[in-house]
């Protein structure tokens, strides 16, 4: 993952926009329906400078009656506080069945609506705006209503929605440069999706897209909506105030066989705690390759975000700047696979060893600790070994639950294998490709004396307490293995480079770390009494003095 600077403001609806609450009228688009029995058609409607004039195939009306008295004619100076609705909410019967017309609304300038509602039940193009690279501003809500399969805004420069985007039903798609939402991205009618193909503003317009100037800002939260990012030939950034219920984030590959090794960064700026069970992933319905784009999660809030799903299929890494990110460590290896060819004849799964059959998750990329906290989610089913490429530490806390010998959190940096099942020849040929593991290290900018800091919780003293009487034998007396690596990737850090929390239960107990060839271990031991410490220090001093005399002689 790229080293992104640590400053990014926590944005909320109140800091993004000043709302407009006035509402003058509700307008619905009327168009002349095609002749009875004619097939589905695309109805083109222009949004001319004289808003709503009776031309270009349609006009706007208010109320329940479409008459000359209720239609909008000529210039309407106050429409920026009005609600506009367009689409095809009902179909037409033809000899071949019910058909739905497509309404194509063309804009010829920057346009502001009070609120905007898309209607329609059709599968394709039931309601679409062609923005012609102009800006669209909506002073209240944007709603995709009915059970329309799709609704679209195409070629918008900047789409600004000062309240909420409510996607009711299926999907809503936006193609353009930037989306700014002051409120929430929600679905009040079951889970929905928003498909974004956002390319970013030209350098000359706003300094280009970056973490400080993201493709999307959602000042509030995302609820029951999946954000599907599809950016081409550029990194993209999505600033979100949190995900809740079944909200999810996804990176879409740029094409059925395209190669584009860019990253969609989802920056979580939670100002309050949220949790989602949505399955977040890098996906493509046709073919997926390791260079078809990746997804990364950056935690940069003041509260926590939890991902409870056992299917978090992303490879672009994690960066913790502030706040707390919690992910289900118990990832279901059976959920991890992809196709390498458009014909779907080369299937790749992931296993723990060459020739083996034990499924595992692929690496989620580097974990970069710049602050904040990283941990597993809180449920009893989320204990597991979360697979990463490397751990690069500068600041912050890695929190692990050490409940028992069979229930504890850990991090896995070991090698694994791509199991490639190739059926292109007509017979299935199995090969195994090694994916090298990584290690844990301090970042180049880490302060002198920095220690990789853990926070341990659970029934630690029931199973990890070493009384040093020879009876403690968990992993040969080393304790719980909390980070695994291959011997060739053994960390260059020593045990003194790690720190953990003390536990007080009558006496004080402190963690003792062991750096072994296969990983990092921890056990707990009682903190010596001051007199014992003094005796130990005295013995060490006497030994040092004796050694000094011997060397002098």
Short mmCIF file of C-alpha atoms in Angstrom, two decimals:
data_model
loop_
_atom_site.label_atom_id
_atom_site.label_comp_id
_atom_site.label_asym_id
_atom_site.label_seq_id
_atom_site.Cartn_x
_atom_site.Cartn_y
_atom_site.Cartn_z
CA UNK A 1 0.00 0.00 0.00
CA UNK A 2 1.14 3.50 -0.68
CA UNK A 3 2.20 5.60 2.28
CA UNK A 4 -0.69 8.04 2.53
CA UNK A 5 -0.30 11.08 4.74
CA UNK A 6 -2.05 10.83 8.04
CA UNK A 7 -4.15 13.98 7.98
CA UNK A 8 -7.69 13.73 6.67
CA UNK A 9 -10.59 15.68 8.21
CA UNK A 10 -13.61 13.89 9.63
CA UNK A 11 -16.40 15.20 7.43
CA UNK A 12 -20.03 15.37 8.46
CA UNK A 13 -23.19 16.62 6.83
CA UNK A 14 -23.11 19.85 8.82
CA UNK A 15 -19.56 20.67 7.80
CA UNK A 16 -20.10 19.84 4.14
CA UNK A 17 -23.23 21.71 3.21
CA UNK A 18 -25.69 24.35 4.24
CA UNK A 19 -29.14 22.89 3.67
CA UNK A 20 -32.02 24.47 1.85
CA UNK A 21 -35.37 23.62 3.42
CA UNK A 22 -37.79 25.63 1.27
CA UNK A 23 -39.95 23.70 -1.20
CA UNK A 24 -42.06 25.55 -3.73
CA UNK A 25 -43.67 22.78 -5.82
CA UNK A 26 -43.58 19.16 -6.91
CA UNK A 27 -43.14 18.61 -10.63
CA UNK A 28 -43.57 15.39 -12.64
CA UNK A 29 -42.31 14.94 -16.17
CA UNK A 30 -45.03 14.23 -18.74
CA UNK A 31 -44.28 12.90 -22.19
CA UNK A 32 -46.42 11.81 -25.11
CA UNK A 33 -46.61 8.03 -24.94
CA UNK A 34 -45.91 6.10 -28.13
CA UNK A 35 -48.81 4.63 -30.03
CA UNK A 36 -50.62 1.68 -28.47
CA UNK A 37 -48.87 -1.57 -29.27
CA UNK A 38 -45.54 -0.01 -30.27
CA UNK A 39 -42.36 -1.50 -28.79
CA UNK A 40 -40.40 0.07 -25.95
CA UNK A 41 -38.84 3.36 -26.94
CA UNK A 42 -36.31 5.87 -25.65
CA UNK A 43 -37.93 9.26 -25.06
CA UNK A 44 -35.46 12.15 -25.27
CA UNK A 45 -36.28 15.23 -23.19
CA UNK A 46 -34.09 18.34 -23.12
CA UNK A 47 -33.67 20.56 -20.09
CA UNK A 48 -33.50 23.87 -21.97
CA UNK A 49 -32.65 27.26 -20.56
CA UNK A 50 -36.39 27.98 -20.48
CA UNK A 51 -37.05 25.27 -17.91
CA UNK A 52 -40.05 23.10 -18.68
CA UNK A 53 -41.26 24.69 -21.89
CA UNK A 54 -43.65 22.47 -23.83
CA UNK A 55 -41.17 21.16 -26.35
CA UNK A 56 -38.54 18.49 -26.89
CA UNK A 57 -41.03 15.69 -26.27
CA UNK A 58 -42.19 16.48 -22.74
CA UNK A 59 -43.03 19.01 -20.07
CA UNK A 60 -43.34 19.23 -16.29
CA UNK A 61 -46.65 19.48 -14.46
CA UNK A 62 -47.79 19.77 -10.85
CA UNK A 63 -50.73 18.16 -9.12
CA UNK A 64 -52.73 15.16 -10.28
CA UNK A 65 -54.13 16.68 -13.49
CA UNK A 66 -52.05 17.30 -16.60
CA UNK A 67 -53.56 20.51 -17.93
CA UNK A 68 -52.25 23.76 -19.30
CA UNK A 69 -52.92 25.34 -15.91
CA UNK A 70 -50.76 22.78 -14.05
CA UNK A 71 -47.90 22.65 -16.56
CA UNK A 72 -44.68 24.58 -16.17
CA UNK A 73 -44.14 27.01 -19.02
CA UNK A 74 -41.38 29.44 -19.77
CA UNK A 75 -38.77 30.49 -17.27
CA UNK A 76 -39.24 29.34 -13.68
CA UNK A 77 -36.98 31.40 -11.45
CA UNK A 78 -37.58 29.48 -8.21
CA UNK A 79 -37.25 25.86 -9.32
CA UNK A 80 -34.07 25.26 -7.31
CA UNK A 81 -36.22 24.45 -4.27
CA UNK A 82 -38.68 22.22 -6.15
CA UNK A 83 -38.94 18.45 -6.33
CA UNK A 84 -38.64 16.91 -9.80
CA UNK A 85 -39.77 13.35 -10.62
CA UNK A 86 -39.33 11.53 -13.91
CA UNK A 87 -39.35 8.02 -15.30
CA UNK A 88 -41.84 5.33 -16.31
CA UNK A 89 -43.58 3.99 -13.19
CA UNK A 90 -46.01 1.84 -15.21
CA UNK A 91 -45.59 -0.18 -18.37
CA UNK A 92 -47.55 -0.34 -21.63
CA UNK A 93 -49.22 -3.47 -22.89
CA UNK A 94 -48.22 -4.69 -26.36
CA UNK A 95 -48.76 -7.85 -28.33
CA UNK A 96 -45.45 -9.14 -27.01
CA UNK A 97 -46.18 -8.23 -23.40
CA UNK A 98 -45.54 -5.31 -21.06
CA UNK A 99 -42.85 -2.86 -22.17
CA UNK A 100 -41.27 0.09 -20.41
CA UNK A 101 -40.13 3.24 -22.14
CA UNK A 102 -36.81 4.85 -21.30
CA UNK A 103 -36.74 8.52 -20.39
CA UNK A 104 -33.47 10.23 -21.32
CA UNK A 105 -33.15 13.69 -19.77
CA UNK A 106 -30.37 15.81 -21.31
CA UNK A 107 -28.85 18.79 -19.49
CA UNK A 108 -27.22 21.66 -21.35
CA UNK A 109 -25.78 23.53 -18.36
CA UNK A 110 -25.02 23.21 -14.64
CA UNK A 111 -28.38 22.43 -13.02
CA UNK A 112 -29.79 22.65 -9.49
CA UNK A 113 -32.84 20.75 -8.27
CA UNK A 114 -34.64 20.95 -4.93
CA UNK A 115 -34.86 17.17 -4.90
CA UNK A 116 -34.79 14.62 -7.70
CA UNK A 117 -36.66 11.31 -7.98
CA UNK A 118 -36.12 8.56 -10.58
CA UNK A 119 -39.14 6.31 -11.29
CA UNK A 120 -39.47 3.12 -13.26
CA UNK A 121 -39.91 -0.61 -13.31
CA UNK A 122 -37.99 -1.41 -16.45
CA UNK A 123 -34.84 -3.49 -16.68
CA UNK A 124 -32.77 -1.09 -18.75
CA UNK A 125 -32.53 2.70 -18.86
CA UNK A 126 -35.91 3.36 -17.31
CA UNK A 127 -34.71 6.77 -16.12
CA UNK A 128 -31.42 8.33 -17.15
CA UNK A 129 -29.79 11.77 -17.03
CA UNK A 130 -27.10 12.75 -19.49
CA UNK A 131 -25.27 15.56 -17.72
CA UNK A 132 -22.97 16.35 -20.66
CA UNK A 133 -20.06 16.96 -18.20
CA UNK A 134 -22.03 19.61 -16.30
CA UNK A 135 -22.49 19.83 -12.53
CA UNK A 136 -25.69 18.67 -10.82
CA UNK A 137 -26.63 20.06 -7.41
CA UNK A 138 -29.57 18.67 -5.41
CA UNK A 139 -30.52 20.81 -2.42
CA UNK A 140 -32.39 18.01 -0.65
CA UNK A 141 -32.64 14.26 -1.46
CA UNK A 142 -31.88 12.13 -4.49
CA UNK A 143 -34.26 9.16 -4.66
CA UNK A 144 -34.37 6.15 -6.95
CA UNK A 145 -37.95 5.03 -6.34
CA UNK A 146 -40.15 2.12 -7.37
CA UNK A 147 -38.52 -1.23 -8.15
CA UNK A 148 -36.56 -0.07 -11.16
CA UNK A 149 -33.74 -2.41 -12.03
CA UNK A 150 -31.48 0.48 -12.92
CA UNK A 151 -31.35 4.25 -13.02
CA UNK A 152 -28.45 6.32 -14.29
CA UNK A 153 -26.64 9.62 -14.19
CA UNK A 154 -24.08 9.72 -16.99
CA UNK A 155 -21.10 12.00 -17.57
CA UNK A 156 -21.63 14.29 -14.59
CA UNK A 157 -18.71 16.46 -13.53
CA UNK A 158 -19.61 16.94 -9.84
CA UNK A 159 -22.83 15.54 -8.35
CA UNK A 160 -23.67 17.31 -5.09
CA UNK A 161 -26.51 15.95 -2.90
CA UNK A 162 -26.99 18.02 0.22
CA UNK A 163 -29.20 15.53 2.08
CA UNK A 164 -29.51 11.76 1.43
CA UNK A 165 -29.27 9.42 -1.52
CA UNK A 166 -32.03 6.82 -1.10
CA UNK A 167 -31.77 3.82 -3.48
CA UNK A 168 -35.07 1.93 -3.24
CA UNK A 169 -35.06 -1.35 -5.07
CA UNK A 170 -32.19 -2.42 -7.27
CA UNK A 171 -29.25 -0.42 -8.59
CA UNK A 172 -28.30 3.16 -9.29
CA UNK A 173 -25.30 4.02 -11.48
CA UNK A 174 -23.24 7.17 -11.73
CA UNK A 175 -20.51 7.87 -14.29
CA UNK A 176 -18.50 11.03 -13.84
CA UNK A 177 -15.84 12.68 -11.75
CA UNK A 178 -16.99 13.34 -8.19
CA UNK A 179 -19.91 12.80 -5.78
CA UNK A 180 -20.43 14.87 -2.63
CA UNK A 181 -23.17 13.72 -0.24
CA UNK A 182 -23.98 15.78 2.84
CA UNK A 183 -26.22 13.15 4.44
CA UNK A 184 -26.41 9.37 4.19
CA UNK A 185 -26.36 6.77 1.41
CA UNK A 186 -29.28 4.51 2.29
CA UNK A 187 -31.86 2.06 1.01
CA UNK A 188 -35.28 2.18 2.65
CA UNK A 189 -36.57 -0.77 0.60
CA UNK A 190 -34.08 -3.59 1.11
CA UNK A 191 -30.45 -3.93 0.10
CA UNK A 192 -29.41 -2.04 -3.03
CA UNK A 193 -26.28 -1.12 -4.93
CA UNK A 194 -24.66 1.98 -6.34
CA UNK A 195 -22.21 1.51 -9.23
CA UNK A 196 -19.63 4.25 -9.55
CA UNK A 197 -17.30 4.84 -12.44
CA UNK A 198 -15.54 7.97 -11.23
CA UNK A 199 -12.48 9.09 -13.09
CA UNK A 200 -11.41 12.14 -11.09
CA UNK A 201 -11.16 15.82 -11.83
CA UNK A 202 -8.47 17.15 -14.14
CA UNK A 203 -5.39 18.54 -12.42
CA UNK A 204 -6.23 22.04 -13.64
CA UNK A 205 -9.66 21.99 -12.00
CA UNK A 206 -8.98 20.97 -8.40
CA UNK A 207 -5.51 19.52 -8.03
CA UNK A 208 -6.70 16.06 -9.05
CA UNK A 209 -8.22 13.24 -7.02
CA UNK A 210 -6.42 12.28 -3.82
CA UNK A 211 -7.16 11.37 -0.24
CA UNK A 212 -7.63 15.07 0.47
CA UNK A 213 -9.87 15.50 -2.60
CA UNK A 214 -11.64 12.14 -2.92
CA UNK A 215 -13.89 10.84 -5.68
CA UNK A 216 -16.73 10.52 -3.18
CA UNK A 217 -17.53 12.06 0.20
CA UNK A 218 -20.42 10.70 2.23
CA UNK A 219 -20.78 12.93 5.26
CA UNK A 220 -23.05 10.45 7.04
CA UNK A 221 -23.25 6.66 6.96
CA UNK A 222 -24.01 3.95 4.40
CA UNK A 223 -26.98 1.71 5.29
CA UNK A 224 -27.93 -1.44 3.31
CA UNK A 225 -26.20 -0.21 0.15
CA UNK A 226 -23.21 -1.78 -1.61
CA UNK A 227 -20.77 0.74 -3.09
CA UNK A 228 -19.26 -0.72 -6.26
CA UNK A 229 -16.16 1.19 -7.34
CA UNK A 230 -15.00 0.96 -10.93
CA UNK A 231 -12.22 3.40 -11.70
CA UNK A 232 -10.05 3.02 -14.76
CA UNK A 233 -6.30 3.69 -14.94
CA UNK A 234 -6.20 5.64 -11.67
CA UNK A 235 -6.42 5.17 -7.94
CA UNK A 236 -9.73 6.25 -6.43
CA UNK A 237 -10.75 7.46 -2.97
CA UNK A 238 -14.09 7.16 -1.18
CA UNK A 239 -14.54 8.98 2.12
CA UNK A 240 -17.36 7.41 4.16
CA UNK A 241 -18.68 8.26 7.63
CA UNK A 242 -19.39 4.59 8.44
CA UNK A 243 -21.13 1.41 7.23
CA UNK A 244 -24.07 -0.21 9.00
CA UNK A 245 -26.46 -3.17 8.69
CA UNK A 246 -25.58 -4.91 5.38
CA UNK A 247 -23.64 -2.08 3.76
CA UNK A 248 -20.61 -3.21 1.76
CA UNK A 249 -17.73 -1.82 -0.27
CA UNK A 250 -16.41 -3.42 -3.46
CA UNK A 251 -13.83 -2.87 -6.14
CA UNK A 252 -15.04 -3.83 -9.63
CA UNK A 253 -12.51 -4.95 -12.23
CA UNK A 254 -12.35 -2.52 -15.16
CA UNK A 255 -13.31 -5.07 -17.79
CA UNK A 256 -13.77 -8.75 -18.56
CA UNK A 257 -10.04 -9.26 -19.19
CA UNK A 258 -8.52 -5.88 -18.41
CA UNK A 259 -5.29 -5.39 -16.51
CA UNK A 260 -5.31 -2.37 -14.22
CA UNK A 261 -3.30 -2.58 -11.03
CA UNK A 262 -4.78 0.49 -9.36
CA UNK A 263 -6.41 0.66 -5.94
CA UNK A 264 -9.80 1.81 -4.68
CA UNK A 265 -9.17 3.33 -1.24
CA UNK A 266 -12.16 3.36 1.11
CA UNK A 267 -11.43 5.91 3.84
CA UNK A 268 -13.62 5.43 6.93
CA UNK A 269 -14.08 8.63 8.94
CA UNK A 270 -16.46 7.29 11.58
CA UNK A 271 -17.53 9.81 14.19
CA UNK A 272 -19.58 7.08 15.92
CA UNK A 273 -19.41 3.29 16.11
CA UNK A 274 -20.89 1.33 13.20
CA UNK A 275 -21.01 -2.36 12.28
CA UNK A 276 -21.87 -4.09 9.02
CA UNK A 277 -22.31 -7.70 7.97
CA UNK A 278 -21.96 -6.91 4.27
CA UNK A 279 -19.49 -9.05 2.29
CA UNK A 280 -16.88 -6.64 0.94
CA UNK A 281 -14.67 -7.77 -1.91
CA UNK A 282 -12.86 -7.31 -5.19
CA UNK A 283 -15.22 -8.80 -7.75
CA UNK A 284 -15.88 -9.24 -11.45
CA UNK A 285 -18.61 -11.41 -12.94
CA UNK A 286 -16.53 -12.49 -15.93
CA UNK A 287 -12.86 -12.83 -15.02
CA UNK A 288 -10.60 -11.75 -12.23
CA UNK A 289 -6.81 -11.51 -12.21
CA UNK A 290 -4.39 -10.31 -9.53
CA UNK A 291 -3.75 -7.18 -11.62
CA UNK A 292 -7.37 -6.21 -12.21
CA UNK A 293 -7.41 -3.63 -9.44
CA UNK A 294 -7.45 -3.90 -5.67
CA UNK A 295 -9.41 -2.57 -2.72
CA UNK A 296 -7.89 -1.01 0.40
CA UNK A 297 -9.43 0.09 3.70
CA UNK A 298 -8.11 3.11 5.59
CA UNK A 299 -9.39 3.83 9.12
CA UNK A 300 -9.23 7.54 9.91
CA UNK A 301 -12.07 8.36 12.29
CA UNK A 302 -12.69 8.99 15.96
CA UNK A 303 -14.89 5.93 16.59
CA UNK A 304 -14.94 2.30 15.41
CA UNK A 305 -15.98 0.39 12.30
CA UNK A 306 -16.68 -3.36 12.47
CA UNK A 307 -16.85 -5.79 9.54
CA UNK A 308 -18.46 -9.00 10.82
CA UNK A 309 -18.61 -10.89 7.50
CA UNK A 310 -16.48 -14.04 7.06
CA UNK A 311 -15.94 -12.99 3.43
CA UNK A 312 -13.68 -9.93 3.19
CA UNK A 313 -11.95 -10.60 -0.13
CA UNK A 314 -9.57 -7.71 -0.73
CA UNK A 315 -5.84 -7.53 -1.43
CA UNK A 316 -4.96 -3.82 -1.27
CA UNK A 317 -4.07 -3.69 2.42
CA UNK A 318 -5.15 -1.93 5.60
CA UNK A 319 -3.95 1.35 7.01
CA UNK A 320 -4.92 2.44 10.53
CA UNK A 321 -4.45 6.16 11.15
CA UNK A 322 -6.98 6.85 13.92
CA UNK A 323 -10.11 5.27 15.35
CA UNK A 324 -10.60 1.50 15.59
CA UNK A 325 -11.00 -0.98 12.72
CA UNK A 326 -12.42 -4.40 13.58
CA UNK A 327 -12.53 -7.26 11.05
CA UNK A 328 -13.74 -10.83 11.42
CA UNK A 329 -10.43 -12.75 11.62
CA UNK A 330 -12.18 -16.07 10.96
CA UNK A 331 -12.33 -15.73 7.18
CA UNK A 332 -14.02 -18.59 5.33
CA UNK A 333 -11.46 -20.02 2.91
CA UNK A 334 -14.28 -21.56 0.86
CA UNK A 335 -15.34 -18.03 -0.13
CA UNK A 336 -11.97 -17.20 -1.69
CA UNK A 337 -11.48 -18.05 -5.37
CA UNK A 338 -11.35 -16.37 -8.79
CA UNK A 339 -11.32 -17.17 -12.51
CA UNK A 340 -8.29 -16.41 -14.67
CA UNK A 341 -9.92 -16.52 -18.08
CA UNK A 342 -13.05 -15.18 -19.72
CA UNK A 343 -14.27 -18.72 -20.45
CA UNK A 344 -14.05 -19.48 -16.71
CA UNK A 345 -11.98 -22.62 -17.33
CA UNK A 346 -9.08 -21.67 -15.04
CA UNK A 347 -10.19 -21.67 -11.42
CA UNK A 348 -7.89 -20.50 -8.62
CA UNK A 349 -8.41 -21.36 -4.96
CA UNK A 350 -6.01 -20.94 -2.05
CA UNK A 351 -4.50 -23.67 0.12
CA UNK A 352 -2.04 -23.77 3.00
CA UNK A 353 0.60 -26.00 1.40
CA UNK A 354 1.83 -27.38 -1.91
CA UNK A 355 -0.36 -30.29 -2.95
CA UNK A 356 -2.62 -29.81 0.05
CA UNK A 357 -6.37 -29.38 0.18
CA UNK A 358 -6.85 -27.21 3.26
CA UNK A 359 -8.53 -24.03 2.01
CA UNK A 360 -7.38 -20.65 3.26
CA UNK A 361 -7.94 -16.97 2.58
CA UNK A 362 -5.55 -15.07 0.35
CA UNK A 363 -3.41 -12.26 1.77
CA UNK A 364 -5.26 -9.01 2.43
CA UNK A 365 -2.09 -6.98 1.80
CA UNK A 366 0.02 -4.99 4.24
CA UNK A 367 -1.21 -3.82 7.63
CA UNK A 368 0.23 -0.35 8.21
CA UNK A 369 -0.16 0.87 11.80
CA UNK A 370 0.11 4.66 11.95
CA UNK A 371 -2.11 5.06 15.02
CA UNK A 372 -5.52 3.96 16.25
CA UNK A 373 -6.37 0.32 16.89
CA UNK A 374 -6.75 -2.84 14.81
CA UNK A 375 -8.54 -5.95 16.07
CA UNK A 376 -10.96 -8.75 15.35
CA UNK A 377 -14.68 -8.20 15.76
CA UNK A 378 -16.20 -9.04 19.12
CA UNK A 379 -18.19 -12.22 18.41
CA UNK A 380 -17.20 -15.69 19.58
CA UNK A 381 -17.23 -16.91 15.96
CA UNK A 382 -14.60 -14.41 14.80
CA UNK A 383 -11.51 -15.99 16.40
CA UNK A 384 -9.02 -16.85 13.70
CA UNK A 385 -5.69 -16.16 12.00
CA UNK A 386 -6.10 -13.14 9.72
CA UNK A 387 -3.79 -13.40 6.72
CA UNK A 388 -1.64 -10.39 5.80
CA UNK A 389 1.39 -9.75 3.58
CA UNK A 390 3.43 -7.71 6.12
CA UNK A 391 2.94 -5.70 9.28
CA UNK A 392 4.59 -2.28 9.17
CA UNK A 393 4.40 -0.51 12.51
CA UNK A 394 4.80 3.12 13.47
CA UNK A 395 2.17 3.74 16.16
CA UNK A 396 -1.13 2.47 17.51
CA UNK A 397 -2.35 -0.77 19.07
CA UNK A 398 -2.98 -4.26 17.73
CA UNK A 399 -5.67 -5.78 19.95
CA UNK A 400 -5.92 -9.57 20.25
CA UNK A 401 -8.26 -11.72 22.34
CA UNK A 402 -6.52 -14.66 24.07
CA UNK A 403 -9.48 -16.55 25.47
CA UNK A 404 -8.18 -20.13 25.46
CA UNK A 405 -5.93 -22.56 23.60
CA UNK A 406 -8.72 -23.07 21.03
CA UNK A 407 -10.10 -19.53 20.90
CA UNK A 408 -7.63 -16.74 20.32
CA UNK A 409 -6.83 -14.12 17.68
CA UNK A 410 -3.63 -14.11 15.66
CA UNK A 411 -2.08 -12.72 12.47
CA UNK A 412 -0.73 -14.94 9.69
CA UNK A 413 2.22 -13.81 7.54
CA UNK A 414 3.16 -17.27 6.23
CA UNK A 415 3.39 -18.43 2.64
CA UNK A 416 0.47 -20.17 0.95
CA UNK A 417 -0.34 -21.55 -2.51
CA UNK A 418 -2.57 -20.77 -5.45
CA UNK A 419 -4.24 -24.02 -6.45
CA UNK A 420 -4.76 -23.58 -10.20
CA UNK A 421 -7.28 -25.92 -11.85
CA UNK A 422 -6.88 -25.50 -15.62
CA UNK A 423 -9.51 -27.17 -17.80
CA UNK A 424 -8.72 -25.40 -21.07
CA UNK A 425 -7.33 -28.60 -22.62
CA UNK A 426 -10.48 -30.56 -21.84
CA UNK A 427 -8.85 -32.29 -18.88
CA UNK A 428 -8.33 -30.67 -15.49
CA UNK A 429 -4.66 -30.01 -14.77
CA UNK A 430 -3.76 -29.01 -11.20
CA UNK A 431 -0.68 -26.91 -10.39
CA UNK A 432 0.39 -25.04 -7.26
CA UNK A 433 1.98 -21.60 -7.15
CA UNK A 434 3.71 -20.39 -4.00
CA UNK A 435 2.78 -16.94 -2.66
CA UNK A 436 5.64 -15.83 -0.44
CA UNK A 437 4.92 -14.69 3.08
CA UNK A 438 6.17 -11.59 4.88
CA UNK A 439 7.37 -10.25 8.20
CA UNK A 440 6.78 -7.61 10.87
CA UNK A 441 8.94 -4.49 10.99
CA UNK A 442 9.09 -0.89 12.13
CA UNK A 443 8.36 1.76 9.51
CA UNK A 444 11.17 3.95 8.26
CA UNK A 445 9.66 6.94 10.06
CA UNK A 446 9.10 5.24 13.43
CA UNK A 447 10.37 7.22 16.41
CA UNK A 448 13.43 6.02 18.31
CA UNK A 449 12.50 3.50 20.99
CA UNK A 450 9.23 2.55 19.28
CA UNK A 451 7.79 -0.78 20.40
CA UNK A 452 5.17 -2.74 18.51
CA UNK A 453 2.30 -2.48 20.98
CA UNK A 454 -0.36 -5.11 21.65
CA UNK A 455 -3.46 -5.03 23.83
CA UNK A 456 -4.43 -8.51 25.06
CA UNK A 457 -7.77 -9.49 26.58
CA UNK A 458 -9.61 -12.66 27.62
CA UNK A 459 -9.00 -15.36 30.21
CA UNK A 460 -5.28 -14.93 29.87
CA UNK A 461 -4.26 -15.92 33.37
CA UNK A 462 -6.24 -19.17 33.10
CA UNK A 463 -3.98 -20.58 30.39
CA UNK A 464 -1.04 -18.27 29.62
CA UNK A 465 0.35 -17.65 33.11
CA UNK A 466 3.87 -19.03 33.55
CA UNK A 467 4.73 -19.76 37.18
CA UNK A 468 8.25 -20.73 36.12
CA UNK A 469 8.00 -24.00 38.05
CA UNK A 470 8.44 -26.07 34.89
CA UNK A 471 4.75 -26.90 34.53
CA UNK A 472 3.95 -24.33 31.81
CA UNK A 473 4.34 -26.10 28.49
CA UNK A 474 2.13 -24.35 25.93
CA UNK A 475 4.16 -24.35 22.70
CA UNK A 476 7.25 -25.48 24.60
CA UNK A 477 6.80 -22.78 27.23
CA UNK A 478 6.65 -19.92 24.74
CA UNK A 479 2.89 -19.38 25.09
CA UNK A 480 0.40 -18.40 22.39
CA UNK A 481 1.65 -17.79 18.86
CA UNK A 482 0.13 -14.41 18.01
CA UNK A 483 1.99 -13.76 14.73
CA UNK A 484 3.09 -16.51 12.33
CA UNK A 485 5.86 -16.20 9.71
CA UNK A 486 8.14 -18.46 7.71
CA UNK A 487 11.63 -19.10 9.07
CA UNK A 488 13.25 -17.25 6.16
CA UNK A 489 11.14 -14.19 7.01
CA UNK A 490 11.84 -14.17 10.75
CA UNK A 491 11.59 -10.60 11.98
CA UNK A 492 14.77 -8.64 12.68
CA UNK A 493 13.10 -7.26 15.80
CA UNK A 494 13.92 -8.69 19.20
CA UNK A 495 11.59 -9.52 22.08
CA UNK A 496 12.36 -6.15 23.67
CA UNK A 497 10.88 -4.41 20.60
CA UNK A 498 7.38 -5.59 21.57
CA UNK A 499 5.13 -4.31 24.34
CA UNK A 500 1.79 -5.37 25.80
CA UNK A 501 -0.64 -4.48 28.56
CA UNK A 502 -0.17 -5.57 32.18
CA UNK A 503 -2.97 -7.36 34.00
CA UNK A 504 -3.80 -6.71 37.65
CA UNK A 505 -5.67 -9.40 39.57
CA UNK A 506 -4.34 -9.10 43.11
CA UNK A 507 -0.79 -9.22 41.75
CA UNK A 508 0.51 -7.54 38.62
CA UNK A 509 1.25 -9.71 35.58
CA UNK A 510 3.22 -8.68 32.52
CA UNK A 511 3.60 -10.15 29.02
CA UNK A 512 6.79 -11.92 28.00
CA UNK A 513 7.46 -12.11 24.27
CA UNK A 514 9.52 -14.72 22.41
CA UNK A 515 10.75 -14.24 18.84
CA UNK A 516 11.05 -17.71 17.34
CA UNK A 517 11.84 -18.97 13.85
CA UNK A 518 8.16 -19.55 13.09
CA UNK A 519 6.56 -16.55 14.78
CA UNK A 520 5.98 -14.27 17.76
CA UNK A 521 4.79 -15.81 21.02
CA UNK A 522 3.50 -14.32 24.27
CA UNK A 523 2.96 -15.62 27.78
CA UNK A 524 2.34 -13.83 31.07
CA UNK A 525 4.35 -13.90 34.27
CA UNK A 526 4.02 -12.25 37.65
CA UNK A 527 5.79 -8.93 38.02
CA UNK A 528 8.60 -9.33 40.59
CA UNK A 529 8.24 -7.58 43.96
CA UNK A 530 10.53 -4.55 44.46
CA UNK A 531 12.78 -6.54 46.81
CA UNK A 532 13.12 -9.29 44.23
CA UNK A 533 13.92 -6.73 41.55
CA UNK A 534 16.57 -5.19 43.80
CA UNK A 535 18.09 -8.61 44.45
CA UNK A 536 18.14 -9.41 40.75
CA UNK A 537 19.73 -6.06 39.95
CA UNK A 538 22.27 -6.56 42.73
CA UNK A 539 23.20 -9.99 41.44
CA UNK A 540 23.59 -8.58 37.96
CA UNK A 541 25.79 -5.79 39.27
CA UNK A 542 28.03 -8.24 41.16
CA UNK A 543 28.32 -10.41 38.07
CA UNK A 544 29.25 -7.39 35.96
CA UNK A 545 31.88 -6.28 38.47
CA UNK A 546 33.40 -9.76 38.58
CA UNK A 547 33.54 -9.87 34.82
CA UNK A 548 35.19 -6.45 34.74
CA UNK A 549 37.87 -7.55 37.22
CA UNK A 550 38.56 -10.71 35.28
CA UNK A 551 38.93 -8.80 32.04
CA UNK A 552 41.25 -6.27 33.70
CA UNK A 553 43.47 -9.03 35.11
#
